[in-house]
Amino acid sequence: MQYCYIYTCLLPEIDCAVNHHHHQLFRHLLIHRDMKTKAIFWKILLILIPFLSSGQKSGDGFTGLNRHQKIEERLNHASDGTFSLMGNRPFWAPELKKSPVLAKSATTVKQRLDRMTYQIYDSSSGKWADVFKQECYYDECCNLCQMISFSKNGSSVKWAGETMESYCFQEKGKISQYLLSIWSGPLGMWLNDYKEDHYYDGRGVLTKSLYSEWEESSGEWVTHFIQEYVLDNHGYIKGSQILMKDSANGKWNLYWKDELFFENGKQSSYITHIWSGDSAKWIPVYRDEYSFNEEGDISTILYYRWSVAAAVWILGYKDQFMYDQYGNMKEFIQYMLDTGTSQWRPVKSEVCTYDNSYSFPELVIPFVDDEMLIYFHHKLTGIAKSKMNAFTKSWSTKNLIHFDYTGRYITHALEAAIPGIQIYPNPASDFLCVKTSLRGCRPLIALYDMKGSQLLSRQVADGERIPLPGFCTGIYVVEISAGDMIKREKLVIEK
């Protein structure tokens, strides 16, 4: 649940992906598909794989690469099933989906995020220079279709194409395929590079993901990794297991495992393991622990690594999140534990600016998930990224990110009453019950919080109970879909 530091692994000037720890890179690229480093993901990962086995045999785990050199780069995009504060799915689950329609009117005006521009400070000119940008392209319903990245090289005044990301959705609004293409200047065309395919069960729960690379020699997609998701008794994701294909014999071997743990309905920790073929067992690698403030917002994340020699968890980094009176995440600071003094030393920070005249329901952003919501409680206008100068003990701003919006009229399908379906009890506590007289139709029930984040989605039968584990007291929106009919109503949960 490493909270995300929006769209930042895109600039080589910020931090080179090669310097990131292989697991953080693997986890980030598989799930958050950052634009620029995605293009070199497979090449980097294949280079780093030898470190995986050798690292397990060294005294304190992996060597040569610092996992936390890239913690700030946790978020670009791109999936809607990032971590869930409600505990219904892990933050890394790539359940990207369309933004839910909660407005009652058929037409509304929203601020649509169209462009993110990245700047670095040019000391020679004393000015901020544009070096990278991402442009978002939506369909008529404002669902993201493509995101194209551009860069400026050296003193060039022209933008050059870098990557193009394309998205396909299944009928329930969740991503079914993600495709990354790389621009070839010499050929003047986009070339296939990387692909993800995501599969769901009848309830709409993510069960498996395939990660593939385009092979020029054969002209085919070659799958290198399979991610299988582990579900609890209620159908919620509580972990995953990653298999890697052995190129020599074609067999699928255990590679990586993630486990999520919850307390009082919120994710409390996250543990990763790597499979040791020599000992035929899972070896712990990293553990993250999360704390929340009284409003339920993430406040602190502690990062540990496993010491193989001492067989203990070693604390290394800490993230802290600060909020303003409007609920916006105004500042993020990352600290490193100084082993010599046992003191926390600030390393990096982000300061966000907002236009509070527009709240989240009035925005159209590329993706809707908990990691995006921490930044878009209101209209996010800019992020200033700084690093601590070890000599002067002061912050030095290294990068700026600007967010450009346009006002758009968004037309939604009008809500329709659906006869023969009843949801009860309301208020609810531990479960919802569905009563339906519709024949040959299992309605789809989706539950949203008041920020518009989907917390639950499943098809139900007459008389079926929907468990509500971990849901806090509050007001939610239930969306009932049956054929072309949609009905939405308020649900109160009382614990």
Short mmCIF file of C-alpha atoms in Angstrom, two decimals:
data_model
loop_
_atom_site.label_atom_id
_atom_site.label_comp_id
_atom_site.label_asym_id
_atom_site.label_seq_id
_atom_site.Cartn_x
_atom_site.Cartn_y
_atom_site.Cartn_z
CA MET A 1 0.00 0.00 0.00
CA GLN A 2 2.80 2.29 -0.71
CA TYR A 3 0.92 5.42 -1.35
CA CYS A 4 1.74 6.84 -4.45
CA TYR A 5 3.43 9.71 -5.55
CA ILE A 6 1.69 10.73 -8.59
CA TYR A 7 3.12 10.28 -12.02
CA THR A 8 6.74 10.57 -10.97
CA CYS A 9 8.66 7.69 -12.37
CA LEU A 10 8.23 9.19 -15.75
CA LEU A 11 11.23 11.49 -15.62
CA PRO A 12 14.72 10.10 -15.81
CA GLU A 13 15.79 13.40 -14.29
CA ILE A 14 13.83 12.55 -11.16
CA ASP A 15 14.97 8.99 -10.52
CA CYS A 16 16.11 6.34 -12.95
CA ALA A 17 14.08 3.18 -12.82
CA VAL A 18 17.23 1.09 -12.84
CA ASN A 19 18.05 2.43 -9.38
CA HIS A 20 14.81 1.18 -7.88
CA HIS A 21 14.62 -2.04 -6.00
CA HIS A 22 13.55 -4.88 -8.23
CA HIS A 23 10.49 -5.76 -6.19
CA GLN A 24 9.24 -2.20 -5.94
CA LEU A 25 9.82 -1.81 -9.65
CA PHE A 26 8.10 -5.10 -10.40
CA ARG A 27 5.16 -4.28 -8.17
CA HIS A 28 4.82 -0.74 -9.43
CA LEU A 29 5.16 -1.53 -13.11
CA LEU A 30 2.89 -4.53 -13.11
CA ILE A 31 0.13 -2.73 -11.34
CA HIS A 32 0.53 0.96 -11.96
CA ARG A 33 1.88 0.81 -15.48
CA ASP A 34 3.91 3.96 -15.29
CA MET A 35 4.44 5.34 -18.73
CA LYS A 36 8.09 5.60 -19.34
CA THR A 37 9.70 2.90 -17.28
CA LYS A 38 7.07 0.44 -18.48
CA ALA A 39 8.82 0.41 -21.81
CA ILE A 40 12.00 -0.99 -20.26
CA PHE A 41 10.30 -3.06 -17.56
CA TRP A 42 11.01 -6.49 -18.98
CA LYS A 43 14.62 -5.73 -19.84
CA ILE A 44 15.29 -4.37 -16.34
CA LEU A 45 13.46 -7.21 -14.64
CA LEU A 46 15.38 -9.84 -16.59
CA ILE A 47 18.61 -8.13 -15.60
CA LEU A 48 17.55 -8.05 -11.96
CA ILE A 49 16.30 -11.63 -11.72
CA PRO A 50 19.80 -12.99 -10.99
CA PHE A 51 19.91 -10.68 -7.97
CA LEU A 52 16.80 -12.35 -6.61
CA SER A 53 18.36 -15.72 -5.96
CA SER A 54 21.73 -14.35 -4.91
CA GLY A 55 20.10 -11.80 -2.65
CA GLN A 56 18.28 -14.48 -0.73
CA LYS A 57 21.57 -16.10 0.19
CA SER A 58 23.27 -12.93 1.38
CA GLY A 59 23.18 -11.84 4.97
CA ASP A 60 20.41 -9.27 5.05
CA GLY A 61 18.51 -9.98 1.88
CA PHE A 62 18.99 -8.28 -1.46
CA THR A 63 22.16 -6.42 -2.30
CA GLY A 64 23.10 -3.61 -4.60
CA LEU A 65 19.69 -1.98 -5.02
CA ASN A 66 17.90 0.18 -2.47
CA ARG A 67 14.20 -0.51 -2.39
CA HIS A 68 13.32 2.87 -1.02
CA GLN A 69 15.12 4.92 -3.60
CA LYS A 70 11.84 4.78 -5.47
CA ILE A 71 9.13 4.83 -2.87
CA GLU A 72 8.03 8.28 -4.04
CA GLU A 73 7.22 6.94 -7.45
CA ARG A 74 4.36 4.73 -6.44
CA LEU A 75 1.62 6.08 -8.57
CA ASN A 76 1.11 6.78 -12.03
CA HIS A 77 -2.04 5.70 -13.03
CA ALA A 78 -3.41 3.41 -13.60
CA SER A 79 -5.42 1.01 -11.91
CA ASP A 80 -8.50 1.24 -10.04
CA GLY A 81 -8.01 -1.40 -7.62
CA THR A 82 -5.10 -0.07 -5.93
CA PHE A 83 -5.24 -0.52 -2.25
CA SER A 84 -8.51 -0.47 -0.50
CA LEU A 85 -8.95 1.24 2.82
CA MET A 86 -12.20 -0.61 3.17
CA GLY A 87 -10.48 -3.96 2.96
CA ASN A 88 -12.35 -5.33 -0.04
CA ARG A 89 -9.34 -5.54 -2.34
CA PRO A 90 -5.59 -5.01 -2.13
CA PHE A 91 -4.22 -1.68 -3.22
CA TRP A 92 -2.28 -3.25 -6.02
CA ALA A 93 -5.13 -5.15 -7.69
CA PRO A 94 -5.45 -3.77 -11.23
CA GLU A 95 -9.22 -3.37 -11.18
CA LEU A 96 -9.29 -0.21 -13.23
CA LYS A 97 -12.83 0.83 -13.96
CA LYS A 98 -14.95 3.66 -15.22
CA SER A 99 -15.95 6.45 -12.89
CA PRO A 100 -19.38 5.75 -11.36
CA VAL A 101 -22.23 8.08 -12.20
CA LEU A 102 -23.74 9.43 -9.00
CA ALA A 103 -25.34 12.58 -10.38
CA LYS A 104 -29.13 12.63 -10.56
CA SER A 105 -29.35 15.03 -13.47
CA ALA A 106 -28.85 13.86 -17.05
CA THR A 107 -26.23 16.53 -17.81
CA THR A 108 -23.56 17.99 -15.55
CA VAL A 109 -20.48 20.15 -16.03
CA LYS A 110 -17.24 18.66 -14.77
CA GLN A 111 -13.56 19.57 -14.81
CA ARG A 112 -11.80 16.98 -16.96
CA LEU A 113 -8.09 16.33 -16.43
CA ASP A 114 -6.53 16.41 -19.90
CA ARG A 115 -2.81 16.95 -19.35
CA MET A 116 -0.03 16.57 -16.79
CA THR A 117 3.18 18.53 -17.49
CA TYR A 118 6.46 17.83 -15.69
CA GLN A 119 9.17 20.43 -15.18
CA ILE A 120 12.73 20.47 -13.88
CA TYR A 121 14.73 23.51 -12.83
CA ASP A 122 17.28 24.70 -15.39
CA SER A 123 20.05 26.28 -13.33
CA SER A 124 21.72 27.78 -16.41
CA SER A 125 18.66 29.82 -17.38
CA GLY A 126 17.19 30.14 -13.90
CA LYS A 127 13.83 28.93 -15.22
CA TRP A 128 11.61 25.88 -14.99
CA ALA A 129 11.71 23.82 -18.19
CA ASP A 130 9.09 21.41 -19.54
CA VAL A 131 10.58 17.96 -20.01
CA PHE A 132 7.68 15.51 -20.03
CA LYS A 133 3.91 15.50 -20.44
CA GLN A 134 1.02 13.06 -20.54
CA GLU A 135 -2.18 13.71 -22.46
CA CYS A 136 -5.43 11.87 -21.74
CA TYR A 137 -7.99 10.99 -24.39
CA TYR A 138 -11.53 10.00 -23.39
CA ASP A 139 -14.59 8.61 -25.11
CA GLU A 140 -17.94 10.43 -25.26
CA CYS A 141 -18.75 9.21 -21.75
CA CYS A 142 -15.39 10.46 -20.43
CA ASN A 143 -13.92 7.01 -19.93
CA LEU A 144 -10.18 6.97 -20.59
CA CYS A 145 -9.30 5.39 -23.95
CA GLN A 146 -5.66 6.37 -24.34
CA MET A 147 -2.88 8.15 -22.50
CA ILE A 148 0.04 9.34 -24.61
CA SER A 149 3.38 10.49 -23.20
CA PHE A 150 5.74 13.01 -24.80
CA SER A 151 9.21 14.25 -23.91
CA LYS A 152 11.64 16.99 -24.86
CA ASN A 153 15.23 16.00 -25.39
CA GLY A 154 18.03 18.45 -24.64
CA SER A 155 17.38 21.91 -26.05
CA SER A 156 14.61 20.71 -28.38
CA VAL A 157 11.49 22.86 -28.43
CA LYS A 158 9.38 20.10 -29.96
CA TRP A 159 7.58 17.34 -28.13
CA ALA A 160 8.51 13.80 -29.20
CA GLY A 161 6.21 10.82 -28.72
CA GLU A 162 7.29 8.29 -26.10
CA THR A 163 4.57 5.81 -25.18
CA MET A 164 0.87 5.23 -25.86
CA GLU A 165 -1.32 3.35 -23.39
CA SER A 166 -4.64 1.94 -24.57
CA TYR A 167 -7.42 0.50 -22.41
CA CYS A 168 -10.26 -1.94 -23.03
CA PHE A 169 -13.09 -2.47 -20.56
CA GLN A 170 -15.43 -5.37 -20.06
CA GLU A 171 -19.17 -4.79 -19.83
CA LYS A 172 -19.09 -4.37 -16.05
CA GLY A 173 -16.70 -1.44 -16.41
CA LYS A 174 -13.48 -3.11 -15.27
CA ILE A 175 -10.33 -3.22 -17.34
CA SER A 176 -9.93 -6.33 -19.44
CA GLN A 177 -6.82 -5.38 -21.36
CA TYR A 178 -4.04 -2.83 -21.16
CA LEU A 179 -1.69 -2.28 -24.09
CA LEU A 180 1.55 -0.28 -24.12
CA SER A 181 3.04 0.87 -27.42
CA ILE A 182 6.38 2.60 -28.00
CA TRP A 183 6.89 5.31 -30.60
CA SER A 184 9.56 4.54 -33.20
CA GLY A 185 10.97 7.72 -34.70
CA PRO A 186 12.84 6.00 -37.54
CA LEU A 187 9.76 3.97 -38.53
CA GLY A 188 7.29 6.74 -37.78
CA MET A 189 4.85 4.39 -36.09
CA TRP A 190 3.75 2.91 -32.75
CA LEU A 191 5.20 -0.52 -31.94
CA ASN A 192 3.71 -3.13 -29.62
CA ASP A 193 5.69 -3.54 -26.40
CA TYR A 194 3.73 -4.80 -23.40
CA LYS A 195 0.26 -6.18 -22.65
CA GLU A 196 -1.87 -7.11 -19.67
CA ASP A 197 -4.99 -9.28 -19.73
CA HIS A 198 -7.25 -9.38 -16.65
CA TYR A 199 -9.91 -12.00 -15.89
CA TYR A 200 -12.86 -11.89 -13.48
CA ASP A 201 -15.31 -14.40 -12.07
CA GLY A 202 -19.09 -14.19 -12.33
CA ARG A 203 -19.22 -11.77 -9.42
CA GLY A 204 -16.84 -9.37 -11.14
CA VAL A 205 -13.95 -10.23 -8.78
CA LEU A 206 -10.46 -10.19 -10.27
CA THR A 207 -9.03 -13.72 -10.34
CA LYS A 208 -6.06 -13.74 -12.72
CA SER A 209 -3.77 -11.42 -14.70
CA LEU A 210 -1.38 -12.22 -17.54
CA TYR A 211 1.65 -10.03 -18.28
CA SER A 212 3.11 -10.36 -21.78
CA GLU A 213 5.82 -8.85 -23.95
CA TRP A 214 5.74 -8.45 -27.70
CA GLU A 215 8.31 -10.66 -29.44
CA GLU A 216 9.45 -9.13 -32.70
CA SER A 217 11.07 -12.30 -34.02
CA SER A 218 7.87 -14.34 -33.85
CA GLY A 219 5.41 -11.47 -34.18
CA GLU A 220 3.51 -12.77 -31.15
CA TRP A 221 2.77 -11.86 -27.55
CA VAL A 222 4.79 -13.95 -25.08
CA THR A 223 3.46 -14.25 -21.52
CA HIS A 224 6.18 -14.09 -18.86
CA PHE A 225 4.19 -13.75 -15.64
CA ILE A 226 0.85 -14.93 -14.32
CA GLN A 227 -0.67 -13.35 -11.21
CA GLU A 228 -3.34 -15.40 -9.41
CA TYR A 229 -5.40 -13.68 -6.72
CA VAL A 230 -6.33 -15.27 -3.40
CA LEU A 231 -9.87 -14.59 -2.20
CA ASP A 232 -11.40 -14.84 1.25
CA ASN A 233 -14.75 -16.50 2.01
CA HIS A 234 -16.61 -13.35 0.96
CA GLY A 235 -14.90 -13.11 -2.42
CA TYR A 236 -12.55 -10.26 -1.46
CA ILE A 237 -8.90 -10.29 -2.53
CA LYS A 238 -6.51 -10.93 0.37
CA GLY A 239 -3.33 -11.62 -1.56
CA SER A 240 -1.80 -12.92 -4.76
CA GLN A 241 0.74 -15.35 -6.11
CA ILE A 242 2.95 -14.68 -9.10
CA LEU A 243 4.27 -17.39 -11.40
CA MET A 244 7.20 -16.87 -13.76
CA LYS A 245 7.74 -18.89 -16.90
CA ASP A 246 11.01 -20.77 -17.23
CA SER A 247 12.23 -19.98 -20.75
CA ALA A 248 14.32 -23.15 -20.81
CA ASN A 249 11.61 -25.75 -20.18
CA GLY A 250 8.42 -23.72 -20.51
CA LYS A 251 7.26 -24.55 -16.98
CA TRP A 252 5.56 -22.07 -14.67
CA ASN A 253 7.42 -21.68 -11.38
CA LEU A 254 6.51 -19.96 -8.13
CA TYR A 255 8.08 -16.52 -7.94
CA TRP A 256 6.43 -13.98 -5.64
CA LYS A 257 3.66 -13.90 -3.04
CA ASP A 258 1.73 -11.01 -1.45
CA GLU A 259 -0.37 -11.16 1.71
CA LEU A 260 -2.71 -8.50 3.10
CA PHE A 261 -3.84 -8.21 6.70
CA PHE A 262 -6.71 -6.15 8.11
CA GLU A 263 -7.78 -4.75 11.46
CA ASN A 264 -11.11 -3.03 12.11
CA GLY A 265 -11.92 -3.05 8.43
CA LYS A 266 -8.72 -1.32 7.31
CA GLN A 267 -5.57 -2.72 5.82
CA SER A 268 -3.01 -2.93 8.63
CA SER A 269 -0.04 -4.55 6.92
CA TYR A 270 1.26 -5.99 3.70
CA ILE A 271 3.93 -8.72 3.47
CA THR A 272 5.77 -9.96 0.41
CA HIS A 273 7.69 -13.23 -0.02
CA ILE A 274 9.93 -14.67 -2.67
CA TRP A 275 10.06 -18.38 -3.48
CA SER A 276 13.34 -20.14 -2.72
CA GLY A 277 13.86 -23.08 -5.02
CA ASP A 278 16.81 -24.31 -2.96
CA SER A 279 14.86 -24.60 0.29
CA ALA A 280 11.46 -25.07 -1.38
CA LYS A 281 9.79 -22.49 0.86
CA TRP A 282 8.65 -18.86 0.89
CA ILE A 283 11.21 -16.35 2.21
CA PRO A 284 9.92 -13.03 3.68
CA VAL A 285 11.18 -9.94 1.89
CA TYR A 286 9.28 -6.77 2.88
CA ARG A 287 6.57 -5.69 5.27
CA ASP A 288 4.59 -2.44 5.25
CA GLU A 289 2.52 -1.25 8.22
CA TYR A 290 -0.22 1.40 7.96
CA SER A 291 -1.73 3.87 10.42
CA PHE A 292 -4.79 6.08 9.94
CA ASN A 293 -5.97 9.35 11.48
CA GLU A 294 -9.34 9.91 13.12
CA GLU A 295 -10.93 10.77 9.77
CA GLY A 296 -9.84 7.42 8.35
CA ASP A 297 -7.13 8.85 6.06
CA ILE A 298 -3.74 7.21 5.78
CA SER A 299 -1.30 9.01 8.08
CA THR A 300 1.83 6.85 8.39
CA ILE A 301 3.43 3.95 6.56
CA LEU A 302 6.40 2.06 8.04
CA TYR A 303 8.63 0.02 5.74
CA TYR A 304 10.59 -3.03 6.92
CA ARG A 305 12.93 -5.50 5.24
CA TRP A 306 13.58 -9.03 6.38
CA SER A 307 17.07 -9.89 7.63
CA VAL A 308 17.79 -13.45 6.62
CA ALA A 309 20.85 -13.64 8.89
CA ALA A 310 19.13 -12.37 12.04
CA ALA A 311 15.64 -13.65 11.13
CA VAL A 312 14.06 -10.32 12.18
CA TRP A 313 12.28 -7.40 10.49
CA ILE A 314 14.46 -4.28 10.18
CA LEU A 315 12.76 -0.87 10.05
CA GLY A 316 14.19 1.41 7.38
CA TYR A 317 11.76 4.07 6.08
CA LYS A 318 8.66 5.98 7.07
CA ASP A 319 6.08 7.99 5.11
CA GLN A 320 3.92 10.67 6.72
CA PHE A 321 0.86 12.35 5.21
CA MET A 322 -0.55 15.72 6.29
CA TYR A 323 -3.99 17.12 5.41
CA ASP A 324 -5.55 20.58 5.37
CA GLN A 325 -8.93 21.63 6.78
CA TYR A 326 -10.62 20.69 3.50
CA GLY A 327 -9.43 17.10 3.63
CA ASN A 328 -6.75 17.56 0.96
CA MET A 329 -3.42 15.78 1.26
CA LYS A 330 -1.31 18.92 1.42
CA GLU A 331 2.10 17.43 2.19
CA PHE A 332 3.90 14.13 2.12
CA ILE A 333 7.32 13.52 3.70
CA GLN A 334 9.48 10.43 3.46
CA TYR A 335 12.01 9.68 6.21
CA MET A 336 14.94 7.30 6.40
CA LEU A 337 16.04 5.77 9.68
CA ASP A 338 19.66 6.72 10.40
CA THR A 339 21.18 3.54 11.81
CA GLY A 340 24.00 5.49 13.43
CA THR A 341 21.83 7.87 15.45
CA SER A 342 18.54 5.94 15.42
CA GLN A 343 16.89 9.20 14.30
CA TRP A 344 14.48 9.74 11.42
CA ARG A 345 16.09 11.81 8.65
CA PRO A 346 13.80 13.52 6.08
CA VAL A 347 14.62 12.54 2.51
CA LYS A 348 11.89 13.64 0.10
CA SER A 349 8.68 15.62 0.19
CA GLU A 350 5.71 16.65 -1.90
CA VAL A 351 3.59 19.77 -1.45
CA CYS A 352 0.24 19.83 -3.28
CA THR A 353 -1.89 22.80 -4.31
CA TYR A 354 -5.65 22.70 -4.90
CA ASP A 355 -8.59 24.64 -6.27
CA ASN A 356 -11.20 23.93 -3.59
CA SER A 357 -14.05 25.27 -5.72
CA TYR A 358 -14.23 21.81 -7.36
CA SER A 359 -14.59 18.64 -5.29
CA PHE A 360 -14.03 15.06 -6.42
CA PRO A 361 -17.59 14.45 -7.75
CA GLU A 362 -17.09 17.45 -10.07
CA LEU A 363 -13.91 16.03 -11.61
CA VAL A 364 -13.20 13.64 -14.46
CA ILE A 365 -9.81 12.00 -13.90
CA PRO A 366 -8.22 9.13 -15.84
CA PHE A 367 -8.76 6.59 -13.07
CA VAL A 368 -10.78 6.32 -9.89
CA ASP A 369 -9.09 4.49 -7.03
CA ASP A 370 -8.00 5.09 -3.47
CA GLU A 371 -4.52 6.19 -4.49
CA MET A 372 -5.93 8.79 -6.85
CA LEU A 373 -8.49 9.90 -4.31
CA ILE A 374 -5.81 10.90 -1.81
CA TYR A 375 -4.72 13.51 -4.34
CA PHE A 376 -8.09 14.47 -5.82
CA HIS A 377 -10.28 15.20 -2.81
CA HIS A 378 -10.55 18.54 -4.59
CA LYS A 379 -9.17 19.78 -7.91
CA LEU A 380 -5.42 19.15 -7.79
CA THR A 381 -3.53 21.91 -9.61
CA GLY A 382 0.13 21.20 -8.86
CA ILE A 383 2.74 19.19 -7.00
CA ALA A 384 6.16 20.47 -5.94
CA LYS A 385 8.65 17.65 -5.33
CA SER A 386 11.68 18.34 -3.15
CA LYS A 387 14.69 16.56 -1.75
CA MET A 388 16.52 17.26 1.48
CA ASN A 389 20.01 18.73 1.01
CA ALA A 390 22.24 16.68 3.30
CA PHE A 391 24.71 19.54 3.72
CA THR A 392 22.45 22.58 4.16
CA LYS A 393 19.68 20.59 5.90
CA SER A 394 17.10 22.40 3.79
CA TRP A 395 14.57 21.36 1.13
CA SER A 396 15.48 21.86 -2.51
CA THR A 397 12.62 21.73 -5.03
CA LYS A 398 13.60 19.52 -7.94
CA ASN A 399 10.42 18.99 -9.94
CA LEU A 400 7.03 20.55 -10.58
CA ILE A 401 3.95 18.86 -11.97
CA HIS A 402 1.10 20.93 -13.43
CA PHE A 403 -2.42 19.59 -14.02
CA ASP A 404 -4.52 21.08 -16.82
CA TYR A 405 -8.31 20.69 -16.99
CA THR A 406 -11.11 21.65 -19.32
CA GLY A 407 -14.78 22.11 -18.44
CA ARG A 408 -16.93 19.46 -20.13
CA TYR A 409 -20.65 18.77 -20.29
CA ILE A 410 -21.10 15.15 -19.35
CA THR A 411 -24.31 13.38 -20.34
CA HIS A 412 -25.36 10.37 -18.29
CA ALA A 413 -28.06 7.79 -18.79
CA LEU A 414 -31.07 8.62 -16.65
CA GLU A 415 -31.71 6.34 -13.72
CA ALA A 416 -34.61 3.99 -14.12
CA ALA A 417 -36.76 2.26 -11.58
CA ILE A 418 -36.31 -1.51 -11.58
CA PRO A 419 -39.48 -3.33 -10.56
CA GLY A 420 -39.15 -6.59 -8.73
CA ILE A 421 -35.87 -5.88 -6.88
CA GLN A 422 -35.58 -4.94 -3.23
CA ILE A 423 -32.46 -4.34 -1.11
CA TYR A 424 -32.79 -4.64 2.67
CA PRO A 425 -32.20 -3.97 5.53
CA ASN A 426 -31.56 -0.24 5.36
CA PRO A 427 -29.89 0.79 7.64
CA ALA A 428 -27.67 -2.28 7.38
CA SER A 429 -24.99 -3.61 9.67
CA ASP A 430 -23.31 -6.88 8.74
CA PHE A 431 -25.05 -7.79 5.49
CA LEU A 432 -27.44 -6.78 2.71
CA CYS A 433 -30.18 -9.06 1.43
CA VAL A 434 -31.50 -9.02 -2.12
CA LYS A 435 -35.05 -9.96 -3.05
CA THR A 436 -35.84 -10.24 -6.74
CA SER A 437 -38.74 -11.57 -8.78
CA LEU A 438 -36.93 -11.14 -12.12
CA ARG A 439 -36.70 -14.34 -14.11
CA GLY A 440 -33.54 -15.37 -15.92
CA CYS A 441 -31.64 -12.37 -14.59
CA ARG A 442 -29.15 -12.06 -11.75
CA PRO A 443 -28.85 -8.33 -11.01
CA LEU A 444 -25.43 -6.76 -10.48
CA ILE A 445 -25.09 -4.99 -7.12
CA ALA A 446 -22.35 -2.36 -6.70
CA LEU A 447 -21.61 -0.36 -3.56
CA TYR A 448 -19.87 3.04 -3.62
CA ASP A 449 -18.68 5.41 -0.94
CA MET A 450 -19.64 9.09 -1.18
CA LYS A 451 -16.36 9.88 -2.96
CA GLY A 452 -17.42 7.61 -5.81
CA SER A 453 -14.99 4.76 -5.14
CA GLN A 454 -16.43 1.30 -5.79
CA LEU A 455 -16.15 -0.91 -2.73
CA LEU A 456 -18.09 -3.97 -3.84
CA SER A 457 -19.44 -5.47 -7.07
CA ARG A 458 -21.14 -8.85 -7.50
CA GLN A 459 -24.05 -10.57 -9.18
CA VAL A 460 -26.66 -11.90 -6.80
CA ALA A 461 -29.55 -14.33 -6.75
CA ASP A 462 -32.92 -14.02 -5.05
CA GLY A 463 -32.54 -14.17 -1.27
CA GLU A 464 -28.75 -13.99 -1.37
CA ARG A 465 -26.96 -12.20 1.46
CA ILE A 466 -24.09 -9.85 0.70
CA PRO A 467 -21.67 -9.70 3.65
CA LEU A 468 -20.33 -6.27 4.64
CA PRO A 469 -17.13 -7.05 6.56
CA GLY A 470 -15.01 -4.07 7.48
CA PHE A 471 -17.41 -1.40 6.28
CA CYS A 472 -17.48 1.60 8.59
CA THR A 473 -20.56 3.48 9.77
CA GLY A 474 -21.60 5.97 7.12
CA ILE A 475 -23.67 6.71 4.02
CA TYR A 476 -23.09 4.77 0.81
CA VAL A 477 -24.69 4.46 -2.63
CA VAL A 478 -26.06 1.13 -3.88
CA GLU A 479 -26.27 0.71 -7.66
CA ILE A 480 -28.50 -2.06 -9.02
CA SER A 481 -28.09 -3.06 -12.68
CA ALA A 482 -30.43 -5.43 -14.51
CA GLY A 483 -30.18 -5.50 -18.28
CA ASP A 484 -30.42 -1.91 -19.50
CA MET A 485 -32.03 -0.71 -16.25
CA ILE A 486 -30.09 1.03 -13.48
CA LYS A 487 -31.31 2.05 -10.06
CA ARG A 488 -29.37 3.91 -7.37
CA GLU A 489 -30.34 4.48 -3.78
CA LYS A 490 -28.76 5.63 -0.54
CA LEU A 491 -27.67 2.99 1.97
CA VAL A 492 -26.88 3.68 5.59
CA ILE A 493 -24.46 1.32 7.37
CA GLU A 494 -24.49 1.37 11.16
CA LYS A 495 -21.98 -0.63 13.20
#
